[in-house]
CSV table of C-alpha atoms in Angstrom, one decimal:
chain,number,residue,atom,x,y,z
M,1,UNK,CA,-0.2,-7.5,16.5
M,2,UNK,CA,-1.3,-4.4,15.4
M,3,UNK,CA,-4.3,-4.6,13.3
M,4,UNK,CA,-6.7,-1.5,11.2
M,5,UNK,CA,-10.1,-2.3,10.8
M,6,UNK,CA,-11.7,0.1,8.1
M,7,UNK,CA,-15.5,0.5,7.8
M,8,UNK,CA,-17.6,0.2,5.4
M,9,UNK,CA,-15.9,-3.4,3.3
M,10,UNK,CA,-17.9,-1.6,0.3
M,11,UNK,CA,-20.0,1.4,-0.4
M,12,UNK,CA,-22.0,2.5,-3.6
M,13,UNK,CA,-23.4,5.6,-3.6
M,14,UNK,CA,-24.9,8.2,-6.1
M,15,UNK,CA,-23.2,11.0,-7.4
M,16,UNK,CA,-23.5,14.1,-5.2
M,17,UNK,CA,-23.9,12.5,-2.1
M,18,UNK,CA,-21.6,12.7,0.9
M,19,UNK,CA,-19.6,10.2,2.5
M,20,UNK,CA,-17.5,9.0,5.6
M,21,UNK,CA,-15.1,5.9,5.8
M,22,UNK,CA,-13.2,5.0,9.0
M,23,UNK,CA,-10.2,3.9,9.9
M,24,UNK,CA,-9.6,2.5,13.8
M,25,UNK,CA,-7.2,0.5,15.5
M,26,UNK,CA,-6.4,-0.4,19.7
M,27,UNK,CA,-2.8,0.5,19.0
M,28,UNK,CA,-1.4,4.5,19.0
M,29,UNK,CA,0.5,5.3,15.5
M,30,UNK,CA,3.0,7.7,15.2
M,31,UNK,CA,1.4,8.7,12.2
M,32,UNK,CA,-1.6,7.5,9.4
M,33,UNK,CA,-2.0,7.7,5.8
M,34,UNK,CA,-4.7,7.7,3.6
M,35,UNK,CA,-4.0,6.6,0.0
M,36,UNK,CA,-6.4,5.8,-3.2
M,37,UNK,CA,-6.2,2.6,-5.6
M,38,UNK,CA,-7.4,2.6,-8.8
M,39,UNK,CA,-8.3,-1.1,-10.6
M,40,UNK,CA,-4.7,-2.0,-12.2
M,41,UNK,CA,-2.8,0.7,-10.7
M,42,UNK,CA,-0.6,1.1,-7.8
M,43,UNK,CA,-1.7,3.0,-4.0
M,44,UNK,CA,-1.6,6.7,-4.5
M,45,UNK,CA,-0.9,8.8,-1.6
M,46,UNK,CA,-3.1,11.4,-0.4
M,47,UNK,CA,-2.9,12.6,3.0
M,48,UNK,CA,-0.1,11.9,6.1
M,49,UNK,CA,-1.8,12.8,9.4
M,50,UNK,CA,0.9,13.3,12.2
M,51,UNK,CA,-0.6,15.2,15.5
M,52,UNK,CA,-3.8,13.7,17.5
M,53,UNK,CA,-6.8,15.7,16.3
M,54,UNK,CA,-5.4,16.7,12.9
M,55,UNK,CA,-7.6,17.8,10.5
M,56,UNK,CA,-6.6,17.9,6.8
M,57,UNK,CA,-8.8,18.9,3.9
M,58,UNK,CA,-8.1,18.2,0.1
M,59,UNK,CA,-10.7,19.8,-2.3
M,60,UNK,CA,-13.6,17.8,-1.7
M,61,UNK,CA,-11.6,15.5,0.9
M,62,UNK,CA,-11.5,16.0,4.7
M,63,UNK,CA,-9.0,13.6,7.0
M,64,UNK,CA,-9.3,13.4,10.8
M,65,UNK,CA,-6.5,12.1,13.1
M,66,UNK,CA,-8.3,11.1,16.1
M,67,UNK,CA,-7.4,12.9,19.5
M,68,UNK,CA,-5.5,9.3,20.8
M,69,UNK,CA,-4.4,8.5,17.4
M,70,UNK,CA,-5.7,5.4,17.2
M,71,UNK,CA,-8.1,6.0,14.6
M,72,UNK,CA,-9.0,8.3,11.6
M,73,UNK,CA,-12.2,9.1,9.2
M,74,UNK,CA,-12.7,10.6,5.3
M,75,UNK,CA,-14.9,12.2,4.4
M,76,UNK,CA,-16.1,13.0,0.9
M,77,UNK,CA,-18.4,15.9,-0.1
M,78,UNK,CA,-20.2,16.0,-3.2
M,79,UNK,CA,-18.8,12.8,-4.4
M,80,UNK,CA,-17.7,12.4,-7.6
M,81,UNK,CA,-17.1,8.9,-10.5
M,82,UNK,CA,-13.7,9.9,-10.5
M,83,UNK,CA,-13.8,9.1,-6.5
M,84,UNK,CA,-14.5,5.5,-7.3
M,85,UNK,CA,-11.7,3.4,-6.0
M,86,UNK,CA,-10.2,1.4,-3.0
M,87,UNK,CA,-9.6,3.7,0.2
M,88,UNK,CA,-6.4,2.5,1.9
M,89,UNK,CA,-5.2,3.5,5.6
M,90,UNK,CA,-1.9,2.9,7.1
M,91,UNK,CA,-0.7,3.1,10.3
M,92,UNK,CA,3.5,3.6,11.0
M,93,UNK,CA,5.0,1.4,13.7
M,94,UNK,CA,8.3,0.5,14.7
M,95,UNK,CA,9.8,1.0,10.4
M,96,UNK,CA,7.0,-0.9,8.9
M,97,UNK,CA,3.4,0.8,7.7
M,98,UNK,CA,0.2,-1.6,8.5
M,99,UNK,CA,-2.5,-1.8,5.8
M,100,UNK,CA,-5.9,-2.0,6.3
M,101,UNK,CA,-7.5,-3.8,4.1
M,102,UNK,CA,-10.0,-1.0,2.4
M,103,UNK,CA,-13.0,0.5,1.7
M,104,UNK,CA,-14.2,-0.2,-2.0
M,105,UNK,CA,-16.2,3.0,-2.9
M,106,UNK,CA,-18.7,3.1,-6.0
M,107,UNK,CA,-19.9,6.1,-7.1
M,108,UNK,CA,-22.1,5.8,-9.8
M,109,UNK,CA,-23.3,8.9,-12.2
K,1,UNK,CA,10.1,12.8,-12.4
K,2,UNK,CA,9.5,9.5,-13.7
K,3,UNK,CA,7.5,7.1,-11.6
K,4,UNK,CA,7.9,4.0,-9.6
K,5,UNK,CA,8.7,1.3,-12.1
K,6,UNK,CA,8.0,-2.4,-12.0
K,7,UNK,CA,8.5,-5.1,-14.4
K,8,UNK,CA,7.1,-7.6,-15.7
K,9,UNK,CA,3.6,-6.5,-15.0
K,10,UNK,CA,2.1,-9.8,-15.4
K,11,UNK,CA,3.6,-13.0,-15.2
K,12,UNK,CA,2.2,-16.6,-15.3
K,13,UNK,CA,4.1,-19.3,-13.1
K,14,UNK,CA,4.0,-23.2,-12.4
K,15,UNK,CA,4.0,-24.1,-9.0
K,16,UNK,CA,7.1,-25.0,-8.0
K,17,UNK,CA,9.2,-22.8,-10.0
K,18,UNK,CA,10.7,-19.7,-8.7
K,19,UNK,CA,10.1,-16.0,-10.0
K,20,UNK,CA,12.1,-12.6,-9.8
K,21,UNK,CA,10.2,-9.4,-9.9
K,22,UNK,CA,12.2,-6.1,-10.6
K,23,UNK,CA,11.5,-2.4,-9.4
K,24,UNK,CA,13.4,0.7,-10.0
K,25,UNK,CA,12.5,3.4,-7.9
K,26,UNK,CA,12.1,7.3,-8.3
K,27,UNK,CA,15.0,9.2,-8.8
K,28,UNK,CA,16.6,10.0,-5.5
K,29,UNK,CA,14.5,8.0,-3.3
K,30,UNK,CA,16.5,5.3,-1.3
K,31,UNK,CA,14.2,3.2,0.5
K,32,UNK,CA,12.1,0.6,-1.5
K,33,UNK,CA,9.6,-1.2,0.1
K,34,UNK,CA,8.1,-4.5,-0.7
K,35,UNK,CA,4.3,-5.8,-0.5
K,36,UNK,CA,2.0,-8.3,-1.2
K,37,UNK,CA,-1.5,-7.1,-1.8
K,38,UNK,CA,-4.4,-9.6,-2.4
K,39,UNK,CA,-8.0,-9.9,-2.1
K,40,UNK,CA,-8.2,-11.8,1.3
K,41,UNK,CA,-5.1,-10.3,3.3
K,42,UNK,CA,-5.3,-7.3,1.7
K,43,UNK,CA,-1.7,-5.2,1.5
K,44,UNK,CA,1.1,-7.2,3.7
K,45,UNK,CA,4.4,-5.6,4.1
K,46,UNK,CA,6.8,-8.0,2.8
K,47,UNK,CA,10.4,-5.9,3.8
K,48,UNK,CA,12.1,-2.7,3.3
K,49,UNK,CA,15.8,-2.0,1.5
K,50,UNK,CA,17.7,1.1,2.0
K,51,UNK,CA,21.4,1.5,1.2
K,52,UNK,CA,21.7,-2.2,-0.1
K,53,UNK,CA,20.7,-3.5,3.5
K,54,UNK,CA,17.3,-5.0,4.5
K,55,UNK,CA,16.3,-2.3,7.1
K,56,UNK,CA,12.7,-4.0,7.7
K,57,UNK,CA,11.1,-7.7,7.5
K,58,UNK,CA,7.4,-8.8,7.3
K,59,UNK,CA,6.2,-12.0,8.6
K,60,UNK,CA,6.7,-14.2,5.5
K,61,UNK,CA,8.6,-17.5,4.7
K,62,UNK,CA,12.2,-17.2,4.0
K,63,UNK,CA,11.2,-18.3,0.4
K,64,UNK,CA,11.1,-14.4,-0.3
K,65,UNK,CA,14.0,-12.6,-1.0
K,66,UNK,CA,15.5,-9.3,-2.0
K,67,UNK,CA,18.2,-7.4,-2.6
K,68,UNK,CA,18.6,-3.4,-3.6
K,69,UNK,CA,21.8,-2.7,-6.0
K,70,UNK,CA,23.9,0.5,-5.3
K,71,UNK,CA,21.7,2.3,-8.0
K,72,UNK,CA,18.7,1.7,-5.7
K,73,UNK,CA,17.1,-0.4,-8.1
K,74,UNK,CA,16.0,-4.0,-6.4
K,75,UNK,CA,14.8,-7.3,-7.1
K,76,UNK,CA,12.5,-9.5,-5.2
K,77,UNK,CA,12.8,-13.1,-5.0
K,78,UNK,CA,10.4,-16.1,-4.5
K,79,UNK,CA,11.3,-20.0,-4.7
K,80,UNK,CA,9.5,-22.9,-4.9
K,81,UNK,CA,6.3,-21.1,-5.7
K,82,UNK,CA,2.4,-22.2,-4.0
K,83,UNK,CA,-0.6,-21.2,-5.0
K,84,UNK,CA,-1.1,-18.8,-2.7
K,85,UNK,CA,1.6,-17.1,-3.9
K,86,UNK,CA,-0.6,-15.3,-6.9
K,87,UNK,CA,-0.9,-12.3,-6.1
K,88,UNK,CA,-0.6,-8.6,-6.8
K,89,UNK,CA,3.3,-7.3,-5.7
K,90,UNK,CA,3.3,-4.1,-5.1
K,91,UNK,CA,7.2,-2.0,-4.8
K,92,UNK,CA,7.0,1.8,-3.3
K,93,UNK,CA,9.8,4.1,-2.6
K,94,UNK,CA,10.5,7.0,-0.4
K,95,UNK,CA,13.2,9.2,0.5
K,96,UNK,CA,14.7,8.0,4.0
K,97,UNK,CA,11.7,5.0,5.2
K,98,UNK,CA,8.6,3.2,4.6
K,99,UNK,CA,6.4,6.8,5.2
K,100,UNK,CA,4.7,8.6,2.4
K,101,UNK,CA,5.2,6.2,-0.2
K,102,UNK,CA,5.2,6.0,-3.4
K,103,UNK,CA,3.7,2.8,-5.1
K,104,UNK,CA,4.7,1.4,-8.9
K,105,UNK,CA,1.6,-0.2,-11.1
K,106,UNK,CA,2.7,-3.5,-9.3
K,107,UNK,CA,3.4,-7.2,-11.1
K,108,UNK,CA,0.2,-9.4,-11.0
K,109,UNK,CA,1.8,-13.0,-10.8
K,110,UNK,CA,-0.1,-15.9,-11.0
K,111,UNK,CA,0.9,-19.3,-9.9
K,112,UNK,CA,-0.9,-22.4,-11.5
């Protein structure tokens, strides 16, 4: 069974610091996602990572693909309130995407 | 372009009974995706439509069902509800398969 583990459970920070949450798995994906949900509110997308040793930024947002592609970390700069949410990774296999279950991020003004 | 839509968003259920939850997806996209989200197991991948056919399956009971209508638009099905059936249900779409989804608000069903 394929499993993500993501690191920290929960983290509350202050506003301005930086942050890194992490994503890692014993089994290769063909590719990993990274998606944001809000309280109420469906996953939102934010980053597909496809090649080992990707690196993608998003404004304040930087995603790593590891080299083996069996894992993957965020990293937030500068964090901001409107950051606060549940950090989702998801690893495609064989037509199905595998959750982790989440890293609860705080950050408080 | 409209969003992922799901309704009801909430719904309040007797064990026992048996519940269907609808989803239409964005305009276009094909695939819709199924999944169960809740505080213990996290986000489970319940199965996948595409076409009208069930392309993917999860690892749950055969007391969940669903079907996708030539408009794309599809229905889940669960019978003989449990308690650990309350839940968050969660419908995405996407253009050809389960990658770079697109999730609706969800239904939060709870079974009592």
């Amino acid at each position: 069974t394929q499993l993500l583990e993501q690191s920290p459970q929960f983290l509350s920070i202050q506003e301005g610091e930086n942050l890194t949450v992490y994503c890692n798995s014993s089994s290769v994906f063909s590719s990993l996602q990274w998606y944001r949900q809000e309280p109420g509110e469906g996953p939102v997308l934010l980053v597909t990572v496809v090649t080992g040793g990707e690196v993608k930024k998003l404004k304040r947002l930087t995603f790593q693909f590891g080299d083996a592609r069996k894992d993957s970390s965020l990293h937030i700069t500068a964090a901001q309130p409107g950051d606060t949410g549940l950090y989702l990774c998801a690893g495609g296999s064989q037509g199905n995407l595998i959750f982790g279950k989440g890293t609860k991020l705080s950050v408080k003004p | 372009k409209a969003g992922v839509t799901q309704t009801p968003r909430y719904l309040i259920k007797t064990r026992g009974q048996q519940v269907t939850l609808s989803c239409s997806p964005i305009s276009g996209h094909r695939s819709v995706s199924w999944y169960q989200q809740t505080p213990g197991q996290g986000l489970q991948f319940l199965f996948e439509y595409f076409s009208e056919t069930q392309r993917n399956k999860g690892n749950f009971p055969g007391r969940f069902s669903g079907r996708q209508f030539s408009n794309s638009r599809s229905e889940m099905n669960v019978s003989t509800l449990e308690l650990g059936d309350s839940a968050l249900y969660l419908c995405a779409s996407s253009l050809a398969g389960v990658w770079e989804q697109y999730f609706g608000p969800g239904t939060r069903l709870t079974v009592t």
